[in-house]
mmCIF file of C-alpha atoms and ligand atoms in Angstrom:
data_model
loop_
_atom_site.group_PDB
_atom_site.id
_atom_site.type_symbol
_atom_site.label_atom_id
_atom_site.label_comp_id
_atom_site.label_asym_id
_atom_site.label_seq_id
_atom_site.Cartn_x
_atom_site.Cartn_y
_atom_site.Cartn_z
ATOM 1 C CA MET A 1 -0.257 0.058 0.474
ATOM 2 C CA HIS A 2 1.253 3.466 -1.010
ATOM 3 C CA ASN A 3 0.198 6.037 1.846
ATOM 4 C CA ILE A 4 0.932 9.583 0.803
ATOM 5 C CA ALA A 5 0.521 12.506 3.596
ATOM 6 C CA ILE A 6 1.104 15.900 1.544
ATOM 7 C CA ILE A 7 1.886 18.842 3.383
ATOM 8 C CA THR A 8 1.859 22.426 2.167
ATOM 9 C CA LEU A 9 4.762 24.694 3.582
ATOM 10 C CA THR A 10 2.710 27.549 4.278
ATOM 11 C CA ALA A 11 4.320 31.301 5.558
ATOM 12 C CA ASP A 12 2.720 30.618 9.024
ATOM 13 C CA ILE A 13 4.312 26.558 9.380
ATOM 14 C CA ILE A 14 7.878 28.423 8.299
ATOM 15 C CA LYS A 15 7.490 30.931 10.760
ATOM 16 C CA MET A 16 6.549 29.058 13.679
ATOM 17 C CA THR A 17 9.130 26.372 12.858
ATOM 18 C CA SER A 18 11.876 28.909 12.483
ATOM 19 C CA ALA A 19 11.736 30.224 15.943
ATOM 20 C CA LEU A 20 12.315 27.052 17.344
ATOM 21 C CA SER A 21 15.781 26.799 15.527
ATOM 22 C CA THR A 22 18.098 27.061 18.091
ATOM 23 C CA THR A 23 20.394 23.958 17.215
ATOM 24 C CA VAL A 24 24.390 24.365 16.150
ATOM 25 C CA GLN A 25 25.482 26.150 13.206
ATOM 26 C CA ALA A 26 27.709 23.947 10.984
ATOM 27 C CA LEU A 27 27.608 26.936 8.572
ATOM 28 C CA GLN A 28 27.136 30.881 9.140
ATOM 29 C CA TRP A 29 26.744 33.731 6.783
ATOM 30 C CA THR A 30 28.835 36.760 7.567
ATOM 31 C CA GLY A 31 27.514 39.004 4.967
ATOM 32 C CA THR A 32 31.266 39.162 3.665
ATOM 33 C CA HIS A 33 32.306 35.421 4.206
ATOM 34 C CA LEU A 34 31.276 32.066 5.162
ATOM 35 C CA ALA A 35 32.354 30.410 8.444
ATOM 36 C CA VAL A 36 32.620 27.116 8.329
ATOM 37 C CA LEU A 37 32.375 24.899 12.028
ATOM 38 C CA ASP A 38 35.515 22.056 11.092
ATOM 39 C CA GLN A 39 33.732 19.027 12.003
ATOM 40 C CA ARG A 40 37.252 17.119 12.030
ATOM 41 C CA LEU A 41 37.908 18.801 15.211
ATOM 42 C CA LEU A 42 34.677 17.946 17.018
ATOM 43 C CA PRO A 43 34.107 17.036 19.802
ATOM 44 C CA GLU A 44 37.351 18.223 21.191
ATOM 45 C CA GLN A 45 37.095 21.710 19.672
ATOM 46 C CA LEU A 46 35.216 23.670 18.216
ATOM 47 C CA ILE A 47 36.639 26.143 15.419
ATOM 48 C CA TYR A 48 35.186 28.281 12.714
ATOM 49 C CA ASN A 49 37.259 28.543 9.606
ATOM 50 C CA ASN A 50 36.251 31.954 7.797
ATOM 51 C CA TYR A 51 36.279 31.588 3.683
ATOM 52 C CA ASP A 52 35.527 34.142 1.051
ATOM 53 C CA ASP A 53 36.286 32.051 -2.509
ATOM 54 C CA ALA A 54 34.976 29.440 -4.025
ATOM 55 C CA ILE A 55 38.777 27.580 -4.176
ATOM 56 C CA GLY A 56 38.154 27.540 0.018
ATOM 57 C CA VAL A 57 34.635 26.607 0.131
ATOM 58 C CA THR A 58 35.348 23.467 -2.608
ATOM 59 C CA ASP A 59 37.867 22.900 0.103
ATOM 60 C CA ALA A 60 35.854 22.781 3.212
ATOM 61 C CA ILE A 61 33.550 20.647 1.473
ATOM 62 C CA ALA A 62 36.491 17.879 -0.276
ATOM 63 C CA THR A 63 38.347 17.512 3.368
ATOM 64 C CA MET A 64 35.097 17.042 5.482
ATOM 65 C CA GLN A 65 35.342 20.474 7.588
ATOM 66 C CA VAL A 66 31.171 20.639 6.706
ATOM 67 C CA ARG A 67 29.498 17.650 5.739
ATOM 68 C CA GLY A 68 25.696 15.916 5.384
ATOM 69 C CA ALA A 69 24.233 16.588 2.243
ATOM 70 C CA PRO A 70 22.218 19.210 2.874
ATOM 71 C CA ALA A 71 25.096 21.243 4.212
ATOM 72 C CA ILE A 72 27.196 20.689 1.753
ATOM 73 C CA GLY A 73 24.892 22.138 -1.315
ATOM 74 C CA ILE A 74 23.999 25.271 1.185
ATOM 75 C CA ALA A 75 27.960 25.798 1.818
ATOM 76 C CA ALA A 76 28.227 25.476 -2.371
ATOM 77 C CA ALA A 77 25.400 27.982 -2.629
ATOM 78 C CA TYR A 78 27.252 30.653 -0.634
ATOM 79 C CA GLY A 79 30.616 29.330 -2.523
ATOM 80 C CA VAL A 80 28.863 30.314 -5.865
ATOM 81 C CA ALA A 81 28.141 33.898 -4.214
ATOM 82 C CA LEU A 82 31.382 34.514 -2.852
ATOM 83 C CA ALA A 83 32.500 33.687 -6.223
ATOM 84 C CA VAL A 84 30.283 36.318 -8.151
ATOM 85 C CA SER A 85 31.612 39.072 -5.326
ATOM 86 C CA GLN A 86 34.893 37.867 -6.317
ATOM 87 C CA HIS A 87 35.140 38.307 -9.833
ATOM 88 C CA TYR A 88 32.546 40.891 -10.302
ATOM 89 C CA GLN A 89 34.393 42.956 -8.035
ATOM 90 C CA LYS A 90 37.296 42.346 -10.242
ATOM 91 C CA ASN A 91 36.211 42.755 -13.826
ATOM 92 C CA LYS A 92 32.679 43.398 -14.889
ATOM 93 C CA ASN A 93 32.818 41.781 -18.397
ATOM 94 C CA GLU A 94 34.135 38.495 -17.993
ATOM 95 C CA TRP A 95 33.129 37.901 -13.873
ATOM 96 C CA GLN A 96 31.051 35.291 -15.782
ATOM 97 C CA GLN A 97 33.227 33.335 -17.145
ATOM 98 C CA LYS A 98 35.402 32.860 -14.028
ATOM 99 C CA VAL A 99 32.080 32.289 -12.228
ATOM 100 C CA LYS A 100 31.050 29.290 -14.088
ATOM 101 C CA GLU A 101 34.945 28.008 -13.507
ATOM 102 C CA ASP A 102 34.359 28.212 -9.526
ATOM 103 C CA ILE A 103 30.750 26.560 -9.927
ATOM 104 C CA ALA A 104 32.660 23.609 -11.772
ATOM 105 C CA LEU A 105 35.023 23.560 -9.008
ATOM 106 C CA LEU A 106 32.467 23.581 -6.406
ATOM 107 C CA ALA A 107 30.838 20.295 -8.606
ATOM 108 C CA SER A 108 34.091 18.140 -8.644
ATOM 109 C CA SER A 109 33.995 18.551 -4.211
ATOM 110 C CA ARG A 110 32.250 15.160 -3.801
ATOM 111 C CA PRO A 111 30.187 13.186 -5.811
ATOM 112 C CA THR A 112 27.053 11.311 -4.190
ATOM 113 C CA ALA A 113 24.883 13.917 -2.188
ATOM 114 C CA VAL A 114 23.050 15.293 -4.535
ATOM 115 C CA ASN A 115 21.427 18.580 -2.810
ATOM 116 C CA LEU A 116 25.547 19.823 -4.081
ATOM 117 C CA PHE A 117 24.327 19.691 -7.505
ATOM 118 C CA TRP A 118 20.865 20.759 -7.097
ATOM 119 C CA ALA A 119 22.318 23.888 -5.419
ATOM 120 C CA LEU A 120 24.752 25.051 -7.998
ATOM 121 C CA GLU A 121 21.825 24.179 -9.995
ATOM 122 C CA LEU A 122 19.689 26.710 -8.978
ATOM 123 C CA MET A 123 22.519 29.032 -8.468
ATOM 124 C CA THR A 124 22.970 28.807 -12.404
ATOM 125 C CA ALA A 125 20.019 29.183 -13.537
ATOM 126 C CA LEU A 126 19.800 32.591 -11.590
ATOM 127 C CA LEU A 127 22.718 33.682 -12.869
ATOM 128 C CA ALA A 128 21.682 32.638 -16.461
ATOM 129 C CA GLN A 129 19.084 35.735 -15.987
ATOM 130 C CA PRO A 130 19.874 39.657 -16.557
ATOM 131 C CA LEU A 131 20.469 40.824 -12.966
ATOM 132 C CA ASN A 132 21.054 44.523 -12.520
ATOM 133 C CA ASP A 133 22.881 43.163 -8.673
ATOM 134 C CA PRO A 134 24.964 39.771 -9.021
ATOM 135 C CA ILE A 135 26.533 39.762 -6.031
ATOM 136 C CA ALA A 136 23.274 40.966 -3.701
ATOM 137 C CA ALA A 137 20.891 38.188 -6.327
ATOM 138 C CA THR A 138 23.387 34.927 -4.959
ATOM 139 C CA ILE A 139 23.406 36.007 -1.625
ATOM 140 C CA THR A 140 20.032 36.345 -1.476
ATOM 141 C CA LEU A 141 19.533 33.014 -3.081
ATOM 142 C CA ALA A 142 22.128 31.210 -1.232
ATOM 143 C CA GLU A 143 20.209 32.123 2.443
ATOM 144 C CA LYS A 144 16.971 31.570 1.076
ATOM 145 C CA ILE A 145 18.131 27.686 0.218
ATOM 146 C CA HIS A 146 19.740 27.898 3.785
ATOM 147 C CA SER A 147 16.489 28.974 5.811
ATOM 148 C CA ASP A 148 14.342 26.742 3.499
ATOM 149 C CA ASP A 149 16.122 23.623 4.636
ATOM 150 C CA ILE A 150 15.307 24.700 8.410
ATOM 151 C CA ALA A 151 12.339 24.869 7.840
ATOM 152 C CA ALA A 152 11.708 21.754 5.741
ATOM 153 C CA ASN A 153 13.740 19.922 8.198
ATOM 154 C CA GLN A 154 11.720 20.950 11.157
ATOM 155 C CA ILE A 155 8.426 19.998 9.717
ATOM 156 C CA MET A 156 10.187 16.633 8.756
ATOM 157 C CA GLY A 157 10.806 16.448 12.685
ATOM 158 C CA GLU A 158 6.835 16.895 13.396
ATOM 159 C CA LEU A 159 5.791 13.979 10.171
ATOM 160 C CA GLY A 160 8.679 11.868 11.846
ATOM 161 C CA ALA A 161 7.587 12.282 14.969
ATOM 162 C CA ASP A 162 4.414 11.035 13.794
ATOM 163 C CA LEU A 163 5.399 7.625 13.064
ATOM 164 C CA LEU A 164 7.395 6.809 15.852
ATOM 165 C CA SER A 165 4.305 7.438 18.114
ATOM 166 C CA GLY A 166 4.604 5.039 21.388
ATOM 167 C CA ALA A 167 7.551 3.808 20.372
ATOM 168 C CA LYS A 168 10.426 2.514 23.256
ATOM 169 C CA GLY A 169 13.724 2.298 21.314
ATOM 170 C CA LEU A 170 14.905 3.543 17.876
ATOM 171 C CA MET A 171 18.273 4.048 16.078
ATOM 172 C CA THR A 172 20.142 6.341 13.791
ATOM 173 C CA HIS A 173 23.494 5.747 11.642
ATOM 174 C CA CYS A 174 25.880 8.847 10.575
ATOM 175 C CA ASN A 175 24.766 12.334 11.434
ATOM 176 C CA ALA A 176 22.374 13.656 9.775
ATOM 177 C CA GLY A 177 21.858 16.532 12.515
ATOM 178 C CA ALA A 178 22.174 20.523 12.778
ATOM 179 C CA LEU A 179 25.585 20.114 11.710
ATOM 180 C CA ALA A 180 24.774 18.192 8.452
ATOM 181 C CA THR A 181 21.916 20.436 7.288
ATOM 182 C CA GLY A 182 21.067 24.309 7.971
ATOM 183 C CA GLY A 183 20.113 23.397 11.321
ATOM 184 C CA TYR A 184 17.317 21.171 13.582
ATOM 185 C CA GLY A 185 18.770 18.323 11.223
ATOM 186 C CA THR A 186 16.484 15.598 9.558
ATOM 187 C CA ALA A 187 17.044 11.971 11.508
ATOM 188 C CA LEU A 188 18.002 14.095 14.422
ATOM 189 C CA GLY A 189 15.580 16.643 13.767
ATOM 190 C CA VAL A 190 12.687 13.698 14.293
ATOM 191 C CA ILE A 191 14.591 12.749 17.005
ATOM 192 C CA ARG A 192 14.582 16.238 18.227
ATOM 193 C CA SER A 193 10.796 16.232 17.461
ATOM 194 C CA ILE A 194 9.788 12.754 19.309
ATOM 195 C CA ARG A 195 11.372 13.710 22.532
ATOM 196 C CA LEU A 196 9.685 17.048 22.822
ATOM 197 C CA ARG A 197 6.382 14.504 22.785
ATOM 198 C CA GLN A 198 7.573 11.527 24.867
ATOM 199 C CA THR A 199 10.505 9.554 26.397
ATOM 200 C CA ILE A 200 12.354 7.286 24.125
ATOM 201 C CA ASN A 201 15.705 4.965 24.305
ATOM 202 C CA ILE A 202 17.931 6.447 21.234
ATOM 203 C CA TYR A 203 21.106 4.729 20.183
ATOM 204 C CA MET A 204 23.599 6.130 17.666
ATOM 205 C CA GLY A 205 26.263 3.460 15.696
ATOM 206 C CA GLU A 206 29.836 5.103 15.902
ATOM 207 C CA THR A 207 29.408 5.074 12.064
ATOM 208 C CA ARG A 208 33.452 3.569 11.140
ATOM 209 C CA PRO A 209 35.577 4.821 9.708
ATOM 210 C CA TRP A 210 35.324 8.925 10.231
ATOM 211 C CA LEU A 211 32.850 8.377 13.472
ATOM 212 C CA GLN A 212 30.422 10.733 12.180
ATOM 213 C CA GLY A 213 27.901 8.732 15.309
ATOM 214 C CA ALA A 214 30.922 8.849 17.871
ATOM 215 C CA ARG A 215 31.841 12.341 17.594
ATOM 216 C CA LEU A 216 28.812 14.721 16.083
ATOM 217 C CA THR A 217 25.638 12.818 16.925
ATOM 218 C CA ALA A 218 26.444 11.903 20.197
ATOM 219 C CA TRP A 219 27.642 15.972 20.329
ATOM 220 C CA GLU A 220 24.982 17.078 19.242
ATOM 221 C CA LEU A 221 22.642 15.475 21.093
ATOM 222 C CA ALA A 222 24.698 16.290 24.582
ATOM 223 C CA GLN A 223 24.543 19.722 23.849
ATOM 224 C CA GLU A 224 20.907 20.203 23.934
ATOM 225 C CA GLY A 225 20.645 17.290 27.447
ATOM 226 C CA ILE A 226 18.999 14.387 25.204
ATOM 227 C CA PRO A 227 20.414 11.518 26.707
ATOM 228 C CA ALA A 228 21.814 8.498 24.554
ATOM 229 C CA THR A 229 23.655 5.389 24.034
ATOM 230 C CA LEU A 230 26.543 4.440 21.609
ATOM 231 C CA ILE A 231 26.757 1.214 20.127
ATOM 232 C CA ALA A 232 29.818 -0.362 18.039
ATOM 233 C CA ASP A 233 28.206 -0.444 14.158
ATOM 234 C CA SER A 234 28.849 -4.199 14.945
ATOM 235 C CA ALA A 235 26.546 -4.868 17.542
ATOM 236 C CA ALA A 236 23.383 -3.387 16.049
ATOM 237 C CA ALA A 237 22.113 -6.882 14.923
ATOM 238 C CA TRP A 238 22.347 -7.741 18.574
ATOM 239 C CA LEU A 239 20.851 -4.567 19.743
ATOM 240 C CA MET A 240 17.779 -5.599 16.914
ATOM 241 C CA LYS A 241 17.693 -9.050 18.325
ATOM 242 C CA SER A 242 17.449 -7.442 21.834
ATOM 243 C CA GLY A 243 13.932 -5.871 20.422
ATOM 244 C CA ALA A 244 14.916 -2.601 21.935
ATOM 245 C CA ILE A 245 14.590 -0.530 18.806
ATOM 246 C CA ALA A 246 11.307 -0.205 16.574
ATOM 247 C CA TRP A 247 13.242 1.842 14.298
ATOM 248 C CA ILE A 248 16.006 2.704 12.570
ATOM 249 C CA VAL A 249 16.004 6.232 11.404
ATOM 250 C CA VAL A 250 18.639 7.693 9.112
ATOM 251 C CA GLY A 251 19.223 10.760 6.598
ATOM 252 C CA ALA A 252 20.192 10.741 2.357
ATOM 253 C CA ASP A 253 22.606 12.151 0.497
ATOM 254 C CA ARG A 254 20.846 10.551 -2.540
ATOM 255 C CA ILE A 255 17.043 9.451 -3.075
ATOM 256 C CA THR A 256 16.131 7.909 -6.804
ATOM 257 C CA ALA A 257 12.796 7.999 -8.419
ATOM 258 C CA ARG A 258 11.859 4.657 -7.032
ATOM 259 C CA GLY A 259 12.737 5.223 -3.754
ATOM 260 C CA ASP A 260 16.609 3.803 -3.445
ATOM 261 C CA VAL A 261 18.623 5.727 -0.874
ATOM 262 C CA ALA A 262 22.407 6.434 -0.919
ATOM 263 C CA ASN A 263 23.423 6.993 2.249
ATOM 264 C CA LYS A 264 25.957 6.467 4.869
ATOM 265 C CA ILE A 265 28.031 3.046 4.625
ATOM 266 C CA GLY A 266 26.140 0.508 6.835
ATOM 267 C CA THR A 267 22.940 2.218 6.351
ATOM 268 C CA TYR A 268 22.454 -0.916 3.747
ATOM 269 C CA SER A 269 23.764 -3.493 6.337
ATOM 270 C CA LEU A 270 21.504 -2.067 8.883
ATOM 271 C CA ALA A 271 18.476 -2.171 6.532
ATOM 272 C CA VAL A 272 19.228 -5.605 6.004
ATOM 273 C CA LEU A 273 19.129 -6.733 9.294
ATOM 274 C CA ALA A 274 16.188 -4.810 10.351
ATOM 275 C CA LYS A 275 14.085 -6.779 7.844
ATOM 276 C CA GLN A 276 15.400 -9.335 9.484
ATOM 277 C CA HIS A 277 14.371 -8.529 12.645
ATOM 278 C CA GLY A 278 11.231 -6.788 12.383
ATOM 279 C CA VAL A 279 12.333 -3.499 12.698
ATOM 280 C CA LYS A 280 11.028 -0.947 10.558
ATOM 281 C CA VAL A 281 13.554 1.936 8.396
ATOM 282 C CA MET A 282 12.618 5.216 8.236
ATOM 283 C CA VAL A 283 14.736 7.746 5.875
ATOM 284 C CA VAL A 284 14.472 11.556 6.277
ATOM 285 C CA ALA A 285 15.383 13.425 3.739
ATOM 286 C CA PRO A 286 14.108 17.195 2.150
ATOM 287 C CA THR A 287 13.050 17.102 -1.785
ATOM 288 C CA SER A 288 16.376 18.602 -2.437
ATOM 289 C CA THR A 289 17.836 15.079 -1.926
ATOM 290 C CA ILE A 290 15.663 13.794 -4.397
ATOM 291 C CA ASP A 291 17.205 12.565 -7.723
ATOM 292 C CA TRP A 292 14.385 12.719 -10.310
ATOM 293 C CA SER A 293 16.600 11.717 -13.104
ATOM 294 C CA ILE A 294 17.579 8.509 -11.998
ATOM 295 C CA GLU A 295 15.387 5.584 -10.565
ATOM 296 C CA ASN A 296 18.219 2.969 -9.973
ATOM 297 C CA GLY A 297 20.193 3.294 -6.818
ATOM 298 C CA GLU A 298 22.809 1.432 -9.178
ATOM 299 C CA ASP A 299 23.549 4.803 -11.246
ATOM 300 C CA ILE A 300 24.631 6.936 -8.482
ATOM 301 C CA ALA A 301 28.213 7.493 -7.820
ATOM 302 C CA ILE A 302 29.292 6.306 -4.365
ATOM 303 C CA GLU A 303 32.403 8.246 -3.430
ATOM 304 C CA GLN A 304 35.712 6.507 -2.524
ATOM 305 C CA ARG A 305 37.640 8.277 0.160
ATOM 306 C CA PRO A 306 41.471 7.718 0.361
ATOM 307 C CA ALA A 307 42.471 4.673 2.183
ATOM 308 C CA HIS A 308 44.724 6.332 4.259
ATOM 309 C CA GLU A 309 41.179 7.179 6.158
ATOM 310 C CA LEU A 310 40.465 4.008 6.950
ATOM 311 C CA LEU A 311 44.024 2.428 7.452
ATOM 312 C CA PRO A 312 45.955 2.265 10.933
ATOM 313 C CA ASP A 313 49.014 3.999 10.636
ATOM 314 C CA TYR A 314 51.114 0.896 10.626
ATOM 315 C CA TYR A 315 49.950 -0.319 7.628
ATOM 316 C CA GLN A 316 50.560 3.174 5.556
ATOM 317 C CA GLN A 317 54.275 2.545 4.944
ATOM 318 C CA ASP A 318 56.012 2.021 1.596
ATOM 319 C CA GLY A 319 55.759 -1.663 0.710
ATOM 320 C CA SER A 320 52.980 -2.626 2.832
ATOM 321 C CA LEU A 321 50.573 -5.401 1.863
ATOM 322 C CA ILE A 322 47.478 -3.766 3.474
ATOM 323 C CA ASP A 323 45.686 -1.926 1.440
ATOM 324 C CA ALA A 324 41.945 -0.304 1.968
ATOM 325 C CA TRP A 325 38.536 -0.412 0.720
ATOM 326 C CA ASN A 326 36.625 2.868 1.782
ATOM 327 C CA PRO A 327 33.589 3.130 0.173
ATOM 328 C CA VAL A 328 31.877 6.068 2.471
ATOM 329 C CA PHE A 329 28.207 5.482 0.697
ATOM 330 C CA ASP A 330 25.819 2.297 0.138
ATOM 331 C CA VAL A 331 22.474 2.056 -1.418
ATOM 332 C CA THR A 332 19.901 0.463 0.036
ATOM 333 C CA PRO A 333 16.987 -0.418 -2.065
ATOM 334 C CA ALA A 334 13.509 0.780 -1.582
ATOM 335 C CA GLU A 335 12.223 -2.542 -1.108
ATOM 336 C CA LEU A 336 13.756 -2.494 2.030
ATOM 337 C CA ILE A 337 12.493 0.966 3.200
ATOM 338 C CA THR A 338 9.106 1.335 4.836
ATOM 339 C CA ALA A 339 8.881 5.365 4.786
ATOM 340 C CA ILE A 340 10.226 8.160 3.429
ATOM 341 C CA VAL A 341 9.777 11.300 4.942
ATOM 342 C CA THR A 342 9.940 14.579 3.197
ATOM 343 C CA GLU A 343 8.847 18.208 4.149
ATOM 344 C CA ARG A 344 6.241 17.844 1.632
ATOM 345 C CA GLY A 345 4.743 14.375 3.111
ATOM 346 C CA VAL A 346 5.729 11.209 4.076
ATOM 347 C CA VAL A 347 5.764 8.339 1.759
ATOM 348 C CA MET A 348 5.161 4.977 3.016
ATOM 349 C CA ASN A 349 6.847 1.946 1.637
ATOM 350 C CA PRO A 350 8.043 4.205 -1.709
ATOM 351 C CA THR A 351 7.852 3.043 -5.382
ATOM 352 C CA VAL A 352 8.018 4.995 -8.248
ATOM 353 C CA LEU A 353 4.449 5.994 -8.075
ATOM 354 C CA SER A 354 4.564 6.548 -4.524
ATOM 355 C CA LEU A 355 6.973 9.424 -4.484
ATOM 356 C CA GLN A 356 5.458 10.587 -8.098
ATOM 357 C CA GLY A 357 2.750 12.626 -5.279
ATOM 358 C CA ILE A 358 5.857 13.835 -3.693
ATOM 359 C CA LYS A 359 6.623 15.497 -6.978
ATOM 360 C CA ASN A 360 3.915 16.913 -8.189
ATOM 361 C CA GLU A 361 3.121 19.025 -4.687
ATOM 362 C CA ILE A 362 3.929 22.646 -5.392
ATOM 363 C CA CYS A 363 4.967 24.061 -2.585
HETATM 364 O O1 LIG B 1 30.171 11.624 4.520
HETATM 365 P P1 LIG B 1 29.337 12.512 5.158
HETATM 366 O O2 LIG B 1 29.507 13.134 6.717
HETATM 367 O O3 LIG B 1 28.927 13.862 4.425
HETATM 368 O O4 LIG B 1 28.247 11.509 4.819
HETATM 369 C C1 LIG B 1 26.811 12.233 5.614
HETATM 370 C C2 LIG B 1 25.363 11.087 5.446
HETATM 371 O O5 LIG B 1 25.843 9.705 5.000
HETATM 372 C C3 LIG B 1 24.398 11.638 5.964
HETATM 373 O O6 LIG B 1 23.898 10.845 6.695
HETATM 374 C C4 LIG B 1 23.617 11.985 4.668
HETATM 375 O O7 LIG B 1 24.304 13.093 4.360
HETATM 376 C C5 LIG B 1 22.133 13.093 5.544
HETATM 377 S S1 LIG B 1 22.464 14.486 6.255
HETATM 378 C C6 LIG B 1 21.348 14.919 6.883
#
């Protein structure tokens, strides 16, 4: 059965939910530069790095100072605004070609999160129009992409919390929180919202090798006084067998038109285990994460990160016989997913047909 609950983003809902946004900010636009919270240093250090050009923003994305699909898209949008500021001020005749080159550079930063390409397409479409003040216009659009993402997260939080009603426990993977978005978070947004309604046991996997769960999700939840329990990734099957959790709640980097979901490596394992143990799987993502141009998850580019991010130092030497295979995303087929929660509504048991309802909804 395909249940689609459609809601409309009214100005009132956006106003109401924006007032609730007090979560940590991965990205801060200062008016002249982009401050990026360096997530490589969390939880020990809280340091923002400032960027005033697209080259810097590209590096911040590629090196994972900022990560998480929606946050990557927002950073890239600001990166385009910075490129326009830089090149338009320097040369009012040739700035467009330079900005085009910077957009191509930003697009090369990471391959899997479709929000990156979605945001760059929006910025490119804006720049194709005649603009009196290209600097102001691109900053305004980047800020809108940022604030729309926060509003969408807060709506998804409420919709996802409705699904969780009465559940005693859930598990999340990676970090799909304020750190990975404009604010509030997708999967962590749902967790924030359900916690305002009821108590629930929250488990998070470490998310090896980069430890988004152990370092980032744990930190975000602790900041807000939300108790949670960390598990080794390999403990997930045993946790499910114990009956402690009713739902897996995760974000996404790219969702295909039929509902296959690319997300942090290990999500597929969790979905397979969930099927075995009668646990439900909720994917929470804004519609900017849906890639309507592809149906089959096998067509999603899966990022391979360098071996050194996985290999112990001992094996990182010339002549070592030990290499590492380090795909950082996997694809969970739609049939293993119970619900996809978007800001336009919830799609149960996703298929091409049921997701179409979300696509056609005008917000
Ligand atoms: O490699 P990362 O940390 O960028 O991967 C992030 C994820 O896989 C998240 O689950 C996804 O981007 C959703 S974030 C709201």
